């Protein structure tokens, strides 16, 4: 399945529901195997296997920082979906397109549980790449947006994304990091290695989502925000291995390892309900179970397609 086929078969709303369904069915993100990372001359190769229900699968992803200068995607790779009972190959999927679908879906699933449903949200979106576009669409699948403010290093790219938001019926403009002060929802999907904004500006009750890094020494938010916030993750085990947004504040002494209050499964199953009066911070690093769930749904949709 190429990128166009993936986009045709499954939209953000369906992907969000698929992730929720597997969590309600008993999938435990804490049991997922650790991601294998191998440094190579062009960047990094990632190996991400998983098995649950009728399927098993593995994603081989490449992260090539130099590709942007050549007009090539930063994230590359393929996903091999297998029959879970006998491990026969069933489908080969475009790994980058799968990632661009499932990562925003994970964020939007968290947003569904961490933000109020009774009012349009003021959204501040950091980033101008494929993940920024995907997150805009995924957020709109679960919440109404009163205004979207795009913050990016590339002003042309920021204007383009704001323009795209307007085609979706959203009032949108470009802005600055200080716009987080009036935001209900802040979404960070960048390649930044240092905090993007002053965490003290985020209002109590606002939600911040960060997806840009899975490296222990890279982060998009500062220690001030993390210390102020009620923190949720995909899985504690993965976050404490890979999430620089949490590991750096821990190393600085700003938080303890038990600062994380819950995982996304806790939110979806109702084991945890967010409190009020504090910012809410959701940090994802990307996990193999998410790829498997969405790849399985794509395969089912492909078989049913005329």
PDB file of C-alpha atoms in Angstrom:
ATOM      1  CA  UNK A   1       0.000   0.000   0.000  1.00  0.00           C
ATOM      2  CA  UNK A   2       1.453   3.318  -1.062  1.00  0.00           C
ATOM      3  CA  UNK A   3       0.746   6.678   0.549  1.00  0.00           C
ATOM      4  CA  UNK A   4      -2.228   7.437  -1.696  1.00  0.00           C
ATOM      5  CA  UNK A   5      -3.839   4.088  -0.914  1.00  0.00           C
ATOM      6  CA  UNK A   6      -3.347   4.573   2.819  1.00  0.00           C
ATOM      7  CA  UNK A   7      -4.939   8.035   2.654  1.00  0.00           C
ATOM      8  CA  UNK A   8      -7.878   6.649   0.666  1.00  0.00           C
ATOM      9  CA  UNK A   9      -8.547   3.696   2.961  1.00  0.00           C
ATOM     10  CA  UNK A  10      -8.353   5.276   6.403  1.00  0.00           C
ATOM     11  CA  UNK A  11      -8.826   8.825   7.656  1.00  0.00           C
ATOM     12  CA  UNK A  12      -7.785  10.401  10.954  1.00  0.00           C
ATOM     13  CA  UNK A  13     -11.126   9.762  12.675  1.00  0.00           C
ATOM     14  CA  UNK A  14     -11.044   6.060  11.823  1.00  0.00           C
ATOM     15  CA  UNK A  15      -7.419   5.716  12.931  1.00  0.00           C
ATOM     16  CA  UNK A  16      -8.223   7.355  16.281  1.00  0.00           C
ATOM     17  CA  UNK A  17     -11.076   4.924  16.867  1.00  0.00           C
ATOM     18  CA  UNK A  18      -8.903   1.932  15.926  1.00  0.00           C
ATOM     19  CA  UNK A  19      -6.324   2.883  18.568  1.00  0.00           C
ATOM     20  CA  UNK A  20      -9.039   3.305  21.189  1.00  0.00           C
ATOM     21  CA  UNK A  21     -10.534  -0.075  20.290  1.00  0.00           C
ATOM     22  CA  UNK A  22      -7.305  -2.046  20.738  1.00  0.00           C
ATOM     23  CA  UNK A  23      -6.697  -0.390  24.116  1.00  0.00           C
ATOM     24  CA  UNK A  24     -10.212  -1.270  25.262  1.00  0.00           C
ATOM     25  CA  UNK A  25      -9.620  -4.809  23.970  1.00  0.00           C
ATOM     26  CA  UNK A  26      -6.798  -5.226  26.446  1.00  0.00           C
ATOM     27  CA  UNK A  27      -3.616  -4.222  24.639  1.00  0.00           C
ATOM     28  CA  UNK A  28      -1.113  -3.062  27.257  1.00  0.00           C
ATOM     29  CA  UNK A  29       1.382  -0.514  25.887  1.00  0.00           C
ATOM     30  CA  UNK A  30       3.699  -1.236  28.827  1.00  0.00           C
ATOM     31  CA  UNK A  31       4.336  -4.721  27.430  1.00  0.00           C
ATOM     32  CA  UNK A  32       5.583  -3.445  24.060  1.00  0.00           C
ATOM     33  CA  UNK A  33       9.202  -4.275  23.186  1.00  0.00           C
ATOM     34  CA  UNK A  34      11.774  -1.516  23.225  1.00  0.00           C
ATOM     35  CA  UNK A  35      12.546   0.164  19.929  1.00  0.00           C
ATOM     36  CA  UNK A  36      15.869  -0.901  18.420  1.00  0.00           C
ATOM     37  CA  UNK A  37      17.907   2.046  17.163  1.00  0.00           C
ATOM     38  CA  UNK A  38      21.005   1.787  14.995  1.00  0.00           C
ATOM     39  CA  UNK A  39      23.125   4.765  14.012  1.00  0.00           C
ATOM     40  CA  UNK A  40      24.074   4.789  10.318  1.00  0.00           C
ATOM     41  CA  UNK A  41      25.903   7.363   8.181  1.00  0.00           C
ATOM     42  CA  UNK A  42      22.652   8.905   6.901  1.00  0.00           C
ATOM     43  CA  UNK A  43      21.050   9.103  10.342  1.00  0.00           C
ATOM     44  CA  UNK A  44      19.215   6.411  12.256  1.00  0.00           C
ATOM     45  CA  UNK A  45      17.478   3.095  11.513  1.00  0.00           C
ATOM     46  CA  UNK A  46      14.625   2.056  13.794  1.00  0.00           C
ATOM     47  CA  UNK A  47      13.216  -1.468  14.168  1.00  0.00           C
ATOM     48  CA  UNK A  48       9.741  -1.683  15.760  1.00  0.00           C
ATOM     49  CA  UNK A  49       8.049  -5.122  16.089  1.00  0.00           C
ATOM     50  CA  UNK A  50       4.685  -5.864  17.709  1.00  0.00           C
ATOM     51  CA  UNK A  51       2.003  -8.553  17.929  1.00  0.00           C
ATOM     52  CA  UNK A  52      -1.603  -8.403  19.139  1.00  0.00           C
ATOM     53  CA  UNK A  53      -4.836 -10.094  18.149  1.00  0.00           C
ATOM     54  CA  UNK A  54      -4.882 -11.447  14.589  1.00  0.00           C
ATOM     55  CA  UNK A  55      -1.734  -9.653  13.423  1.00  0.00           C
ATOM     56  CA  UNK A  56       1.974  -9.247  13.967  1.00  0.00           C
ATOM     57  CA  UNK A  57       4.213  -6.776  12.184  1.00  0.00           C
ATOM     58  CA  UNK A  58       7.397  -4.790  12.095  1.00  0.00           C
ATOM     59  CA  UNK A  59       8.306  -1.310  10.920  1.00  0.00           C
ATOM     60  CA  UNK A  60      11.761  -0.480   9.637  1.00  0.00           C
ATOM     61  CA  UNK A  61      12.004   3.301   9.680  1.00  0.00           C
ATOM     62  CA  UNK A  62      14.781   5.622   8.657  1.00  0.00           C
ATOM     63  CA  UNK A  63      15.372   9.057  10.135  1.00  0.00           C
ATOM     64  CA  UNK A  64      17.570  11.010   7.757  1.00  0.00           C
ATOM     65  CA  UNK A  65      18.054  14.637   8.889  1.00  0.00           C
ATOM     66  CA  UNK A  66      19.963  15.561   5.736  1.00  0.00           C
ATOM     67  CA  UNK A  67      17.143  14.606   3.407  1.00  0.00           C
ATOM     68  CA  UNK A  68      15.366  17.942   3.758  1.00  0.00           C
ATOM     69  CA  UNK A  69      18.175  19.769   1.983  1.00  0.00           C
ATOM     70  CA  UNK A  70      17.749  17.406  -0.969  1.00  0.00           C
ATOM     71  CA  UNK A  71      13.977  17.798  -1.047  1.00  0.00           C
ATOM     72  CA  UNK A  72      13.448  14.273   0.319  1.00  0.00           C
ATOM     73  CA  UNK A  73      11.337  13.103   3.282  1.00  0.00           C
ATOM     74  CA  UNK A  74      13.067  13.073   6.676  1.00  0.00           C
ATOM     75  CA  UNK A  75      11.209   9.890   7.674  1.00  0.00           C
ATOM     76  CA  UNK A  76      11.414   6.850   5.396  1.00  0.00           C
ATOM     77  CA  UNK A  77      10.711   3.147   5.694  1.00  0.00           C
ATOM     78  CA  UNK A  78       8.272   0.273   5.263  1.00  0.00           C
ATOM     79  CA  UNK A  79       5.869  -1.749   7.383  1.00  0.00           C
ATOM     80  CA  UNK A  80       5.493  -5.508   6.994  1.00  0.00           C
ATOM     81  CA  UNK A  81       2.160  -6.836   8.277  1.00  0.00           C
ATOM     82  CA  UNK A  82       2.037 -10.546   9.158  1.00  0.00           C
ATOM     83  CA  UNK A  83      -0.656 -13.074   9.974  1.00  0.00           C
ATOM     84  CA  UNK A  84      -0.508 -13.390  13.748  1.00  0.00           C
ATOM     85  CA  UNK A  85      -1.182 -17.148  13.771  1.00  0.00           C
ATOM     86  CA  UNK A  86       1.494 -18.278  11.301  1.00  0.00           C
ATOM     87  CA  UNK A  87       3.559 -15.131  10.563  1.00  0.00           C
ATOM     88  CA  UNK A  88       2.901 -15.254   6.823  1.00  0.00           C
ATOM     89  CA  UNK A  89       3.378 -11.830   5.179  1.00  0.00           C
ATOM     90  CA  UNK A  90       0.064 -10.169   4.352  1.00  0.00           C
ATOM     91  CA  UNK A  91       0.900  -6.628   3.251  1.00  0.00           C
ATOM     92  CA  UNK A  92       3.734  -4.162   2.771  1.00  0.00           C
ATOM     93  CA  UNK A  93       2.883  -0.554   3.620  1.00  0.00           C
ATOM     94  CA  UNK A  94       4.584   2.789   3.080  1.00  0.00           C
ATOM     95  CA  UNK A  95       6.144   3.294   6.513  1.00  0.00           C
ATOM     96  CA  UNK A  96       6.320   7.079   6.346  1.00  0.00           C
ATOM     97  CA  UNK A  97       2.653   7.379   5.353  1.00  0.00           C
ATOM     98  CA  UNK A  98       1.688   4.988   8.146  1.00  0.00           C
ATOM     99  CA  UNK A  99       3.646   7.093  10.650  1.00  0.00           C
ATOM    100  CA  UNK A 100       2.029  10.285   9.376  1.00  0.00           C
ATOM    101  CA  UNK A 101      -1.378   8.733  10.034  1.00  0.00           C
ATOM    102  CA  UNK A 102      -0.856   6.983  13.377  1.00  0.00           C
ATOM    103  CA  UNK A 103       1.184   9.628  15.230  1.00  0.00           C
ATOM    104  CA  UNK A 104      -1.480  12.362  14.913  1.00  0.00           C
ATOM    105  CA  UNK A 105      -4.134   9.768  15.732  1.00  0.00           C
ATOM    106  CA  UNK A 106      -2.397   8.958  19.035  1.00  0.00           C
ATOM    107  CA  UNK A 107      -2.202  12.672  19.864  1.00  0.00           C
ATOM    108  CA  UNK A 108      -5.838  13.260  18.970  1.00  0.00           C
ATOM    109  CA  UNK A 109      -6.911  10.298  21.106  1.00  0.00           C
ATOM    110  CA  UNK A 110      -5.162  11.956  24.048  1.00  0.00           C
ATOM    111  CA  UNK A 111      -6.709  15.329  23.136  1.00  0.00           C
ATOM    112  CA  UNK A 112     -10.141  13.699  23.171  1.00  0.00           C
ATOM    113  CA  UNK A 113      -9.646  12.797  26.829  1.00  0.00           C
ATOM    114  CA  UNK A 114      -7.611  15.793  28.031  1.00  0.00           C
ATOM    115  CA  UNK A 115      -9.565  18.752  26.597  1.00  0.00           C
ATOM    116  CA  UNK A 116     -13.142  19.937  27.124  1.00  0.00           C
ATOM    117  CA  UNK A 117     -15.633  18.921  24.472  1.00  0.00           C
ATOM    118  CA  UNK A 118     -18.087  21.740  25.096  1.00  0.00           C
ATOM    119  CA  UNK A 119     -16.228  24.654  23.545  1.00  0.00           C
ATOM    120  CA  UNK A 120     -14.073  25.402  20.479  1.00  0.00           C
ATOM    121  CA  UNK A 121     -10.373  25.349  21.287  1.00  0.00           C
ATOM    122  CA  UNK A 122      -7.707  27.934  20.631  1.00  0.00           C
ATOM    123  CA  UNK A 123      -4.928  25.872  19.048  1.00  0.00           C
ATOM    124  CA  UNK A 124      -1.253  26.803  18.786  1.00  0.00           C
ATOM    125  CA  UNK A 125       0.599  24.468  16.434  1.00  0.00           C
ATOM    126  CA  UNK A 126       4.398  24.333  16.311  1.00  0.00           C
ATOM    127  CA  UNK A 127       5.793  22.897  13.081  1.00  0.00           C
ATOM    128  CA  UNK A 128       5.139  23.092   9.356  1.00  0.00           C
ATOM    129  CA  UNK A 129       5.964  19.589   8.103  1.00  0.00           C
ATOM    130  CA  UNK A 130       3.797  16.535   7.362  1.00  0.00           C
ATOM    131  CA  UNK A 131       3.186  15.853  11.057  1.00  0.00           C
ATOM    132  CA  UNK A 132       1.885  19.395  11.552  1.00  0.00           C
ATOM    133  CA  UNK A 133      -0.630  18.929   8.736  1.00  0.00           C
ATOM    134  CA  UNK A 134      -1.611  15.519  10.087  1.00  0.00           C
ATOM    135  CA  UNK A 135      -2.072  16.856  13.605  1.00  0.00           C
ATOM    136  CA  UNK A 136      -4.271  19.691  12.407  1.00  0.00           C
ATOM    137  CA  UNK A 137      -6.553  17.222  10.637  1.00  0.00           C
ATOM    138  CA  UNK A 138      -6.568  14.787  13.562  1.00  0.00           C
ATOM    139  CA  UNK A 139      -7.396  17.482  16.123  1.00  0.00           C
ATOM    140  CA  UNK A 140     -10.270  18.621  13.930  1.00  0.00           C
ATOM    141  CA  UNK A 141     -11.566  15.045  13.924  1.00  0.00           C
ATOM    142  CA  UNK A 142     -12.131  15.184  17.703  1.00  0.00           C
ATOM    143  CA  UNK A 143     -12.591  18.868  18.592  1.00  0.00           C
ATOM    144  CA  UNK A 144     -13.880  22.148  17.200  1.00  0.00           C
ATOM    145  CA  UNK A 145     -11.140  24.754  16.759  1.00  0.00           C
ATOM    146  CA  UNK A 146     -11.953  28.432  17.183  1.00  0.00           C
ATOM    147  CA  UNK A 147      -8.567  29.593  15.935  1.00  0.00           C
ATOM    148  CA  UNK A 148      -5.348  27.927  14.832  1.00  0.00           C
ATOM    149  CA  UNK A 149      -2.050  29.773  15.256  1.00  0.00           C
ATOM    150  CA  UNK A 150       0.894  28.279  13.356  1.00  0.00           C
ATOM    151  CA  UNK A 151       4.399  28.869  14.703  1.00  0.00           C
ATOM    152  CA  UNK A 152       7.318  27.803  12.522  1.00  0.00           C
ATOM    153  CA  UNK A 153      10.929  28.689  11.787  1.00  0.00           C
ATOM    154  CA  UNK A 154       9.996  28.791   8.105  1.00  0.00           C
ATOM    155  CA  UNK A 155       7.539  31.659   7.694  1.00  0.00           C
ATOM    156  CA  UNK A 156       6.563  30.528   4.194  1.00  0.00           C
ATOM    157  CA  UNK A 157       5.762  27.084   5.521  1.00  0.00           C
ATOM    158  CA  UNK A 158       3.825  28.546   8.441  1.00  0.00           C
ATOM    159  CA  UNK A 159       1.759  30.709   6.096  1.00  0.00           C
ATOM    160  CA  UNK A 160       1.067  27.694   3.889  1.00  0.00           C
ATOM    161  CA  UNK A 161      -0.197  25.624   6.805  1.00  0.00           C
ATOM    162  CA  UNK A 162      -2.353  28.492   8.072  1.00  0.00           C
ATOM    163  CA  UNK A 163      -3.767  28.782   4.578  1.00  0.00           C
ATOM    164  CA  UNK A 164      -4.527  25.058   4.525  1.00  0.00           C
ATOM    165  CA  UNK A 165      -6.303  25.384   7.872  1.00  0.00           C
ATOM    166  CA  UNK A 166      -8.511  28.071   6.390  1.00  0.00           C
ATOM    167  CA  UNK A 167      -9.525  25.692   3.582  1.00  0.00           C
ATOM    168  CA  UNK A 168     -10.793  23.387   6.340  1.00  0.00           C
ATOM    169  CA  UNK A 169     -12.988  26.167   7.715  1.00  0.00           C
ATOM    170  CA  UNK A 170     -10.694  27.200  10.564  1.00  0.00           C
ATOM    171  CA  UNK A 171      -9.786  30.796  11.352  1.00  0.00           C
ATOM    172  CA  UNK A 172      -5.979  30.652  11.147  1.00  0.00           C
ATOM    173  CA  UNK A 173      -2.893  32.844  11.197  1.00  0.00           C
ATOM    174  CA  UNK A 174       0.820  32.664  11.878  1.00  0.00           C
ATOM    175  CA  UNK A 175       2.129  33.633  15.302  1.00  0.00           C
ATOM    176  CA  UNK A 176       4.940  33.528  17.841  1.00  0.00           C
ATOM    177  CA  UNK A 177       5.791  31.277  20.800  1.00  0.00           C
ATOM    178  CA  UNK A 178       4.151  33.760  23.183  1.00  0.00           C
ATOM    179  CA  UNK A 179       0.766  32.842  21.683  1.00  0.00           C
ATOM    180  CA  UNK A 180       0.762  29.788  23.985  1.00  0.00           C
ATOM    181  CA  UNK A 181      -0.424  32.128  26.768  1.00  0.00           C
ATOM    182  CA  UNK A 182      -3.921  32.231  25.265  1.00  0.00           C
ATOM    183  CA  UNK A 183      -4.034  28.653  23.983  1.00  0.00           C
ATOM    184  CA  UNK A 184      -6.359  25.880  25.109  1.00  0.00           C
ATOM    185  CA  UNK A 185      -4.283  23.340  23.179  1.00  0.00           C
ATOM    186  CA  UNK A 186      -0.620  23.483  22.162  1.00  0.00           C
ATOM    187  CA  UNK A 187       0.704  20.852  19.752  1.00  0.00           C
ATOM    188  CA  UNK A 188       4.448  20.498  19.145  1.00  0.00           C
ATOM    189  CA  UNK A 189       5.549  18.423  16.152  1.00  0.00           C
ATOM    190  CA  UNK A 190       8.996  19.737  15.275  1.00  0.00           C
ATOM    191  CA  UNK A 191      12.602  18.588  15.042  1.00  0.00           C
ATOM    192  CA  UNK A 192      13.597  21.006  17.814  1.00  0.00           C
ATOM    193  CA  UNK A 193      16.091  19.831  20.401  1.00  0.00           C
ATOM    194  CA  UNK A 194      15.486  22.695  22.852  1.00  0.00           C
ATOM    195  CA  UNK A 195      12.248  24.089  24.325  1.00  0.00           C
ATOM    196  CA  UNK A 196      10.055  25.982  21.904  1.00  0.00           C
ATOM    197  CA  UNK A 197       8.348  28.324  24.398  1.00  0.00           C
ATOM    198  CA  UNK A 198       8.253  29.524  27.999  1.00  0.00           C
ATOM    199  CA  UNK A 199       6.298  26.923  29.951  1.00  0.00           C
ATOM    200  CA  UNK A 200       5.242  29.434  32.596  1.00  0.00           C
ATOM    201  CA  UNK A 201       2.989  31.100  30.002  1.00  0.00           C
ATOM    202  CA  UNK A 202       0.717  28.074  29.547  1.00  0.00           C
ATOM    203  CA  UNK A 203      -2.609  28.564  31.300  1.00  0.00           C
ATOM    204  CA  UNK A 204      -3.902  26.199  33.993  1.00  0.00           C
ATOM    205  CA  UNK A 205      -6.300  23.791  32.317  1.00  0.00           C
ATOM    206  CA  UNK A 206      -4.598  24.030  28.922  1.00  0.00           C
ATOM    207  CA  UNK A 207      -3.271  20.889  27.220  1.00  0.00           C
ATOM    208  CA  UNK A 208       0.149  20.533  25.605  1.00  0.00           C
ATOM    209  CA  UNK A 209       1.057  17.663  23.276  1.00  0.00           C
ATOM    210  CA  UNK A 210       4.653  16.981  22.196  1.00  0.00           C
ATOM    211  CA  UNK A 211       5.538  14.357  19.582  1.00  0.00           C
ATOM    212  CA  UNK A 212       8.695  15.613  17.908  1.00  0.00           C
ATOM    213  CA  UNK A 213      11.417  13.565  19.597  1.00  0.00           C
ATOM    214  CA  UNK A 214      12.203  10.069  20.866  1.00  0.00           C
ATOM    215  CA  UNK A 215      15.718  10.962  21.984  1.00  0.00           C
ATOM    216  CA  UNK A 216      16.685  11.257  25.683  1.00  0.00           C
ATOM    217  CA  UNK A 217      18.549  14.547  25.168  1.00  0.00           C
ATOM    218  CA  UNK A 218      16.064  16.338  22.888  1.00  0.00           C
ATOM    219  CA  UNK A 219      12.891  18.109  23.976  1.00  0.00           C
ATOM    220  CA  UNK A 220      10.254  20.564  22.786  1.00  0.00           C
ATOM    221  CA  UNK A 221       9.000  21.797  26.181  1.00  0.00           C
ATOM    222  CA  UNK A 222      10.869  23.135  29.195  1.00  0.00           C
ATOM    223  CA  UNK A 223      11.189  21.826  32.740  1.00  0.00           C
ATOM    224  CA  UNK A 224       8.904  24.563  34.073  1.00  0.00           C
ATOM    225  CA  UNK A 225       5.950  23.285  32.051  1.00  0.00           C
ATOM    226  CA  UNK A 226       6.599  19.640  32.900  1.00  0.00           C
ATOM    227  CA  UNK A 227       6.870  20.384  36.629  1.00  0.00           C
ATOM    228  CA  UNK A 228       3.594  22.364  36.549  1.00  0.00           C
ATOM    229  CA  UNK A 229       1.698  19.767  34.566  1.00  0.00           C
ATOM    230  CA  UNK A 230      -0.252  16.586  35.062  1.00  0.00           C
ATOM    231  CA  UNK A 231       1.748  14.318  32.739  1.00  0.00           C
ATOM    232  CA  UNK A 232       0.453  11.487  30.548  1.00  0.00           C
ATOM    233  CA  UNK A 233       2.394   9.243  28.160  1.00  0.00           C
ATOM    234  CA  UNK A 234       1.833   6.280  25.826  1.00  0.00           C
ATOM    235  CA  UNK A 235       3.659   4.000  28.277  1.00  0.00           C
ATOM    236  CA  UNK A 236       5.841   4.822  31.263  1.00  0.00           C
ATOM    237  CA  UNK A 237       8.455   2.273  30.169  1.00  0.00           C
ATOM    238  CA  UNK A 238       8.913   3.878  26.757  1.00  0.00           C
ATOM    239  CA  UNK A 239       8.808   7.441  28.070  1.00  0.00           C
ATOM    240  CA  UNK A 240      11.446   6.783  30.715  1.00  0.00           C
ATOM    241  CA  UNK A 241      13.727   5.287  28.042  1.00  0.00           C
ATOM    242  CA  UNK A 242      13.304   7.848  25.303  1.00  0.00           C
ATOM    243  CA  UNK A 243      11.409  11.024  26.199  1.00  0.00           C
ATOM    244  CA  UNK A 244      13.875  13.869  26.626  1.00  0.00           C
ATOM    245  CA  UNK A 245      10.941  16.120  27.531  1.00  0.00           C
ATOM    246  CA  UNK A 246      10.732  14.090  30.763  1.00  0.00           C
ATOM    247  CA  UNK A 247      14.270  12.759  31.171  1.00  0.00           C
ATOM    248  CA  UNK A 248      15.940  16.187  31.056  1.00  0.00           C
ATOM    249  CA  UNK A 249      13.719  17.672  33.809  1.00  0.00           C
ATOM    250  CA  UNK A 250      14.328  14.519  35.862  1.00  0.00           C
ATOM    251  CA  UNK A 251      18.098  14.909  35.462  1.00  0.00           C
ATOM    252  CA  UNK A 252      17.783  18.567  36.473  1.00  0.00           C
ATOM    253  CA  UNK A 253      15.872  17.624  39.621  1.00  0.00           C
ATOM    254  CA  UNK A 254      12.734  19.456  38.509  1.00  0.00           C
ATOM    255  CA  UNK A 255      10.613  16.266  38.706  1.00  0.00           C
ATOM    256  CA  UNK A 256      10.847  12.705  39.998  1.00  0.00           C
ATOM    257  CA  UNK A 257      10.335   9.593  37.872  1.00  0.00           C
ATOM    258  CA  UNK A 258       6.881   9.126  39.401  1.00  0.00           C
ATOM    259  CA  UNK A 259       5.741  12.517  38.076  1.00  0.00           C
ATOM    260  CA  UNK A 260       3.934  10.722  35.227  1.00  0.00           C
ATOM    261  CA  UNK A 261       0.378  10.122  36.436  1.00  0.00           C
ATOM    262  CA  UNK A 262      -0.908   7.833  33.691  1.00  0.00           C
ATOM    263  CA  UNK A 263      -0.702   6.301  30.253  1.00  0.00           C
ATOM    264  CA  UNK A 264      -3.042   6.682  27.330  1.00  0.00           C
ATOM    265  CA  UNK A 265      -4.655   3.340  28.150  1.00  0.00           C
ATOM    266  CA  UNK A 266      -5.618   4.762  31.555  1.00  0.00           C
ATOM    267  CA  UNK A 267      -7.423   7.630  29.847  1.00  0.00           C
ATOM    268  CA  UNK A 268      -9.188   5.493  27.243  1.00  0.00           C
ATOM    269  CA  UNK A 269     -10.387   2.865  29.715  1.00  0.00           C
ATOM    270  CA  UNK A 270     -11.440   5.429  32.309  1.00  0.00           C
ATOM    271  CA  UNK A 271      -8.947   4.330  34.941  1.00  0.00           C
ATOM    272  CA  UNK A 272      -7.686   7.897  35.101  1.00  0.00           C
ATOM    273  CA  UNK A 273      -9.620  11.168  34.785  1.00  0.00           C
ATOM    274  CA  UNK A 274      -7.698  14.445  34.340  1.00  0.00           C
ATOM    275  CA  UNK A 275      -7.850  16.937  37.165  1.00  0.00           C
ATOM    276  CA  UNK A 276      -8.457  20.662  36.799  1.00  0.00           C
ATOM    277  CA  UNK A 277      -6.345  23.649  37.738  1.00  0.00           C
ATOM    278  CA  UNK A 278      -3.093  22.440  36.165  1.00  0.00           C
ATOM    279  CA  UNK A 279      -1.816  22.210  32.596  1.00  0.00           C
ATOM    280  CA  UNK A 280      -2.001  18.739  31.095  1.00  0.00           C
ATOM    281  CA  UNK A 281       0.991  17.442  29.178  1.00  0.00           C
ATOM    282  CA  UNK A 282       0.926  14.435  26.844  1.00  0.00           C
ATOM    283  CA  UNK A 283       4.271  13.195  25.578  1.00  0.00           C
ATOM    284  CA  UNK A 284       4.523  10.527  22.890  1.00  0.00           C
ATOM    285  CA  UNK A 285       7.621   8.884  21.451  1.00  0.00           C
ATOM    286  CA  UNK A 286       5.870   6.569  18.971  1.00  0.00           C
ATOM    287  CA  UNK A 287       5.344   2.886  19.728  1.00  0.00           C
ATOM    288  CA  UNK A 288       5.108  -0.264  17.631  1.00  0.00           C
ATOM    289  CA  UNK A 289       1.616  -1.239  18.853  1.00  0.00           C
ATOM    290  CA  UNK A 290       0.223   1.915  17.239  1.00  0.00           C
ATOM    291  CA  UNK A 291       1.665   1.003  13.834  1.00  0.00           C
ATOM    292  CA  UNK A 292       0.317  -2.529  14.147  1.00  0.00           C
ATOM    293  CA  UNK A 293      -3.195  -1.429  15.063  1.00  0.00           C
ATOM    294  CA  UNK A 294      -3.471   1.023  12.184  1.00  0.00           C
ATOM    295  CA  UNK A 295      -1.772  -1.319   9.678  1.00  0.00           C
ATOM    296  CA  UNK A 296      -4.234  -4.073  10.589  1.00  0.00           C
ATOM    297  CA  UNK A 297      -7.151  -1.713  10.069  1.00  0.00           C
ATOM    298  CA  UNK A 298      -5.747  -0.662   6.703  1.00  0.00           C
ATOM    299  CA  UNK A 299      -5.410  -4.286   5.635  1.00  0.00           C
ATOM    300  CA  UNK A 300      -9.012  -4.989   6.645  1.00  0.00           C
ATOM    301  CA  UNK A 301     -10.175  -1.917   4.745  1.00  0.00           C
ATOM    302  CA  UNK A 302      -8.186  -2.955   1.664  1.00  0.00           C
ATOM    303  CA  UNK A 303      -9.822  -6.399   1.620  1.00  0.00           C
ATOM    304  CA  UNK A 304     -13.260  -4.801   1.873  1.00  0.00           C
ATOM    305  CA  UNK A 305     -12.615  -2.158  -0.793  1.00  0.00           C
ATOM    306  CA  UNK A 306     -14.263  -2.722  -4.200  1.00  0.00           C
TER     307      UNK A 306
END
